Amino acid sequence: MRVPIRLTVNGVEREAVVEPRKLLVQFLRDDLGLTGAHIGCETSQCGACTVLLDGDAVKSCTILAVQVDGASVTTIEGLAPAGTLHPVQRAFWDEHGLQCGFCTPGMVLSTVALLAEDPDPSEAAVRHGLEGNICRCTGYQNIVLAVRAAAAALQHGAEAEPITG
Amino acid sequence: MNPAPFAYQRAESVQEAISLLQEHGESAKLIAGGHSLLPIMKLRLAEPEQLIDIGRIAELRGVRRDGDALVIGALTTHRQVATDPAITGAAPLLTETASRVGDRQVRNRGTIGGALAHADAASDYPAAILALEATMTAQGPNGTRQIAASDFFVDFLTSALQPDEVLTEIRIPVLPGGTGWSYQKLANQASGYAIVGVAALVTLDGDVARDVRIGVTGASPVAWRAAAIEDALRGAALDEAAVTRAAALAGEGVEMLDDLHGSAAYRTRVTRGLMQRALLEAAGRARG
């Protein structure tokens, strides 16, 4: 059995026909080539597959592609125009909020969702807000610093900027 | 890691979902948020041939007051349960419980109805649902019936729902004033599931407890009410000594889970400790 779906991914209308058991993360990676959504634990624990579904952070390894028919999905590739960095990405760069980088797309998207709800979170709120994202390098200190820096930048009206060293 | 192949159909109404369940029998499963079902399908612990998606049925959404009851639609997400002002006003124990489910992403997607229907022994809600004496509304081919919390959790991953029934709403009697609440949980660090979770409600009359209700999840194959502890504390002053003495007997005669997350003896000790904390916090909140 195959099911037709239509959804918006990173602002682009997409139509596809998918097997019902195809996971959203597989659809994004294998069918659309959006490999920024990482497959880590595949058990809805690590958060590496986090994307925004109609603005909410969700784990795309635990959603069927057929379930998001009609929805809008944002992956790390769609967060800022090509060649630019979203203020949250910039803050992760500046604060060294990553080591191996595997968890980073999920961390960044969870941060975007967190700051949309709570623009100036305390350190405790940041740690609680990111509890669904695991950094296997254990680089949490700088991740928390990056989120706080991103919050400050966004409050000062920061927008996506071209990548500079 | 994929589930085994299955056919997929979206139901537009509860009636249609029931018809589809009747048509496909026990080979069908309902899916809403999918956060209880998909993980076990990936592990091939469940291999339904037909998934019926009820995730878009409008009549299953929303929170409303119905006289002395708070009525929560089955499709209400954990996040909505954790943030809805009507729930916080009438049943803050449920707010606190929902805020401890999984993590932010899981709460955005998982639903209270799905979690309850799944009847996972390590789920957070059963403790609060038992303590709140909620009733679950099930709709089937022959109409609707109410299932009391005490009858709902039947066995490991087994609720009282029949294969052709849809859990439509959860009804929670609004508590009297002067009631304090607490949910205490020891979470698995990776999954967030409860190794043990204890929910307590305390209604005070002056210094003594007019009513005490305690639900325990995670510790056993099925969630349970700590009836003996409740009886021991009803009418007593809930000071630390009395609470500690009563909680020290928790789990007597109850089958405890014994697995890689904790031995039965460990779970018993944790249950007693969390119960003491839950009762003291609930009593403190009842005092205001």
Coordinates of N, CA and C in Angstrom, one line a residue, chain A residues 1 3 19-23 26 41-45 47 50 53 56-59 61-64 66-71 106 110 113-115 117 128-129 131-134, chain B residues 1-10 31-36 38-39 42-44 50-51 53 56 79 83 99-109 188-191:
Chain A
M1 N 0.8 -1.2 0.0 CA 0.0 0.0 0.0 C 0.9 1.2 0.0
V3 N 0.6 5.7 -0.1 CA -0.4 6.7 0.2 C 0.1 8.1 -0.3
E19 N 5.1 4.7 1.4 CA 4.6 3.5 2.1 C 4.2 4.0 3.5
P20 N 3.1 3.5 4.1 CA 2.7 4.0 5.4 C 3.7 3.9 6.5
R21 N 4.6 2.9 6.4 CA 5.5 2.7 7.5 C 6.7 3.6 7.4
K22 N 6.8 4.4 6.4 CA 8.0 5.3 6.3 C 7.9 6.4 7.3
L23 N 9.0 6.5 8.1 CA 9.1 7.5 9.1 C 9.4 8.9 8.5
Q26 N 12.9 9.4 7.7 CA 13.4 8.7 6.5 C 12.9 9.5 5.2
C41 N 19.1 7.5 18.0 CA 18.7 6.3 18.8 C 17.5 5.6 18.1
E42 N 16.7 6.4 17.3 CA 15.5 5.8 16.7 C 14.5 5.4 17.7
T43 N 14.6 5.8 18.9 CA 13.6 5.4 20.0 C 13.0 6.6 20.7
S44 N 13.0 7.7 20.0 CA 12.4 9.0 20.5 C 13.1 9.4 21.9
Q45 N 14.3 9.1 22.0 CA 15.0 9.5 23.2 C 16.1 10.6 23.0
G47 N 16.8 12.8 20.4 CA 16.4 14.2 19.8 C 17.3 14.6 18.6
T50 N 15.2 15.9 15.7 CA 14.2 16.9 15.9 C 14.0 17.8 14.7
L53 N 7.4 20.9 13.5 CA 6.2 20.5 12.8 C 5.2 21.6 13.1
D56 N 6.2 23.4 16.2 CA 6.6 22.7 17.4 C 7.7 21.8 17.2
A57 N 8.6 21.7 18.2 CA 9.7 20.7 18.1 C 9.1 19.3 18.3
V58 N 9.5 18.4 17.4 CA 9.0 17.0 17.5 C 10.1 16.1 17.0
K59 N 10.0 14.8 17.4 CA 11.0 13.8 17.0 C 10.6 13.1 15.8
C61 N 11.7 10.7 14.1 CA 11.8 9.2 14.1 C 10.6 8.5 14.6
T62 N 9.7 9.3 15.2 CA 8.5 8.7 15.9 C 7.2 9.3 15.3
I63 N 7.3 9.7 14.1 CA 6.1 10.2 13.3 C 6.1 9.5 12.0
L64 N 5.0 9.1 11.5 CA 4.9 8.5 10.2 C 4.8 9.7 9.2
V66 N 3.0 9.7 6.6 CA 1.6 9.9 6.3 C 0.8 10.7 7.3
Q67 N 1.4 10.8 8.5 CA 0.7 11.6 9.6 C 0.8 13.1 9.4
V68 N 1.9 13.5 8.6 CA 2.1 14.9 8.5 C 1.5 15.5 7.2
D69 N 0.7 14.7 6.5 CA 0.0 15.2 5.3 C -0.6 16.5 5.6
G70 N -0.4 17.6 4.8 CA -1.0 18.9 5.0 C -0.2 19.8 6.0
A71 N 0.8 19.3 6.6 CA 1.5 20.1 7.6 C 2.7 20.9 7.0
G106 N 19.4 19.0 15.9 CA 18.2 18.9 16.8 C 18.3 19.9 18.0
S110 N 15.4 22.6 18.6 CA 14.7 22.6 19.9 C 14.9 24.0 20.6
A113 N 12.5 26.5 19.0 CA 11.1 26.3 19.6 C 11.0 26.8 21.0
L114 N 12.1 26.6 21.8 CA 12.1 27.0 23.2 C 12.0 28.5 23.3
L115 N 12.9 29.2 22.5 CA 12.9 30.7 22.6 C 11.7 31.3 22.0
E117 N 8.8 30.3 22.7 CA 7.8 30.3 23.8 C 8.3 31.1 25.0
H128 N 16.0 22.3 31.2 CA 14.7 21.6 31.2 C 14.2 21.5 29.8
G129 N 14.2 22.7 29.1 CA 13.7 22.8 27.7 C 14.4 21.9 26.7
E131 N 15.8 18.9 27.5 CA 16.0 17.6 28.1 C 15.7 16.5 27.1
G132 N 15.0 16.8 26.0 CA 14.8 15.8 25.0 C 15.9 15.7 23.9
N133 N 17.0 16.4 24.2 CA 18.1 16.3 23.2 C 19.4 15.9 24.0
I134 N 19.9 14.8 23.5 CA 21.1 14.3 24.2 C 22.4 14.6 23.4
Chain B
M1 N 15.1 1.6 11.3 CA 14.3 0.7 12.2 C 12.8 1.0 11.9
N2 N 12.2 0.1 11.0 CA 10.8 0.4 10.6 C 9.9 -0.6 11.3
P3 N 8.6 -0.2 11.4 CA 7.6 -1.1 11.8 C 7.4 -2.1 10.7
A4 N 6.8 -3.3 11.0 CA 6.4 -4.2 9.9 C 5.4 -3.5 9.0
P5 N 5.2 -3.9 7.8 CA 4.3 -3.2 6.9 C 2.9 -3.3 7.4
F6 N 2.1 -2.2 7.1 CA 0.7 -2.2 7.5 C 0.0 -1.3 6.5
A7 N -1.3 -1.4 6.5 CA -2.2 -0.5 5.7 C -2.6 0.7 6.6
Y8 N -2.9 1.8 6.0 CA -3.2 3.0 6.7 C -4.4 3.7 6.2
Q9 N -5.3 4.1 7.2 CA -6.5 4.8 6.8 C -6.8 5.8 7.8
R10 N -7.3 7.0 7.4 CA -7.6 8.1 8.3 C -9.1 8.0 8.6
I31 N -4.2 4.9 15.9 CA -3.0 5.8 16.1 C -3.4 7.2 16.2
A32 N -2.8 7.9 17.2 CA -3.1 9.4 17.3 C -1.7 10.1 17.2
G33 N -1.1 10.4 18.3 CA 0.3 10.9 18.3 C 1.3 9.9 17.9
G34 N 1.0 8.7 18.3 CA 1.9 7.5 17.9 C 3.1 7.3 18.8
H35 N 3.1 8.1 19.9 CA 4.3 8.0 20.7 C 4.4 6.9 21.7
S36 N 3.2 6.2 21.9 CA 3.3 4.9 22.6 C 3.3 3.8 21.6
L38 N 4.1 3.6 18.1 CA 5.2 3.5 17.1 C 6.5 2.8 17.7
P39 N 6.9 3.2 18.9 CA 8.1 2.6 19.5 C 7.9 1.0 19.6
K42 N 8.1 -0.5 16.1 CA 9.5 -0.6 15.6 C 10.2 -1.8 16.2
L43 N 9.9 -2.1 17.5 CA 10.5 -3.3 18.1 C 9.8 -4.6 17.7
R44 N 8.7 -4.5 16.9 CA 7.9 -5.6 16.5 C 7.2 -6.3 17.6
Q50 N -3.4 -3.1 10.1 CA -4.1 -1.9 9.7 C -4.0 -0.8 10.8
L51 N -3.5 0.4 10.4 CA -3.5 1.5 11.4 C -4.7 2.4 11.0
D53 N -5.9 6.1 11.7 CA -5.4 7.4 12.2 C -6.6 8.2 12.7
R56 N -6.9 13.4 13.7 CA -7.5 14.6 13.2 C -9.0 14.8 13.5
R79 N 1.5 18.3 26.3 CA 1.8 19.7 26.5 C 0.5 20.5 26.8
T83 N -0.4 22.7 30.2 CA -0.5 24.2 30.1 C -1.9 24.7 30.1
S99 N 3.5 17.5 32.9 CA 4.7 18.3 32.6 C 5.9 17.4 32.8
R100 N 5.8 16.2 33.5 CA 6.9 15.3 33.7 C 6.9 14.2 32.7
V101 N 6.0 14.1 31.8 CA 6.0 13.1 30.8 C 7.1 13.3 29.8
G102 N 7.9 12.3 29.5 CA 8.9 12.3 28.5 C 9.7 13.6 28.5
D103 N 9.7 14.2 27.3 CA 10.5 15.5 27.2 C 9.6 16.4 26.3
R104 N 10.1 17.6 26.0 CA 9.4 18.6 25.3 C 8.8 18.1 24.0
Q105 N 9.6 17.4 23.2 CA 9.2 17.0 21.9 C 8.1 15.9 22.0
V106 N 8.3 15.0 23.0 CA 7.3 13.9 23.2 C 6.0 14.6 23.7
R107 N 6.1 15.6 24.6 CA 4.8 16.2 25.1 C 4.1 16.9 24.0
N108 N 4.8 17.4 23.0 CA 4.2 18.1 21.8 C 3.3 17.2 21.0
R109 N 3.6 15.9 21.0 CA 3.1 15.0 20.1 C 2.2 13.9 20.7
N188 N 13.6 7.2 34.4 CA 14.7 6.6 33.7 C 15.4 7.8 32.9
Q189 N 16.7 7.9 33.1 CA 17.4 9.0 32.6 C 17.3 9.1 31.1
A190 N 17.2 8.0 30.4 CA 17.2 8.1 28.9 C 15.8 8.3 28.4
S191 N 14.9 7.5 28.8 CA 13.5 7.5 28.2 C 12.6 8.5 28.9

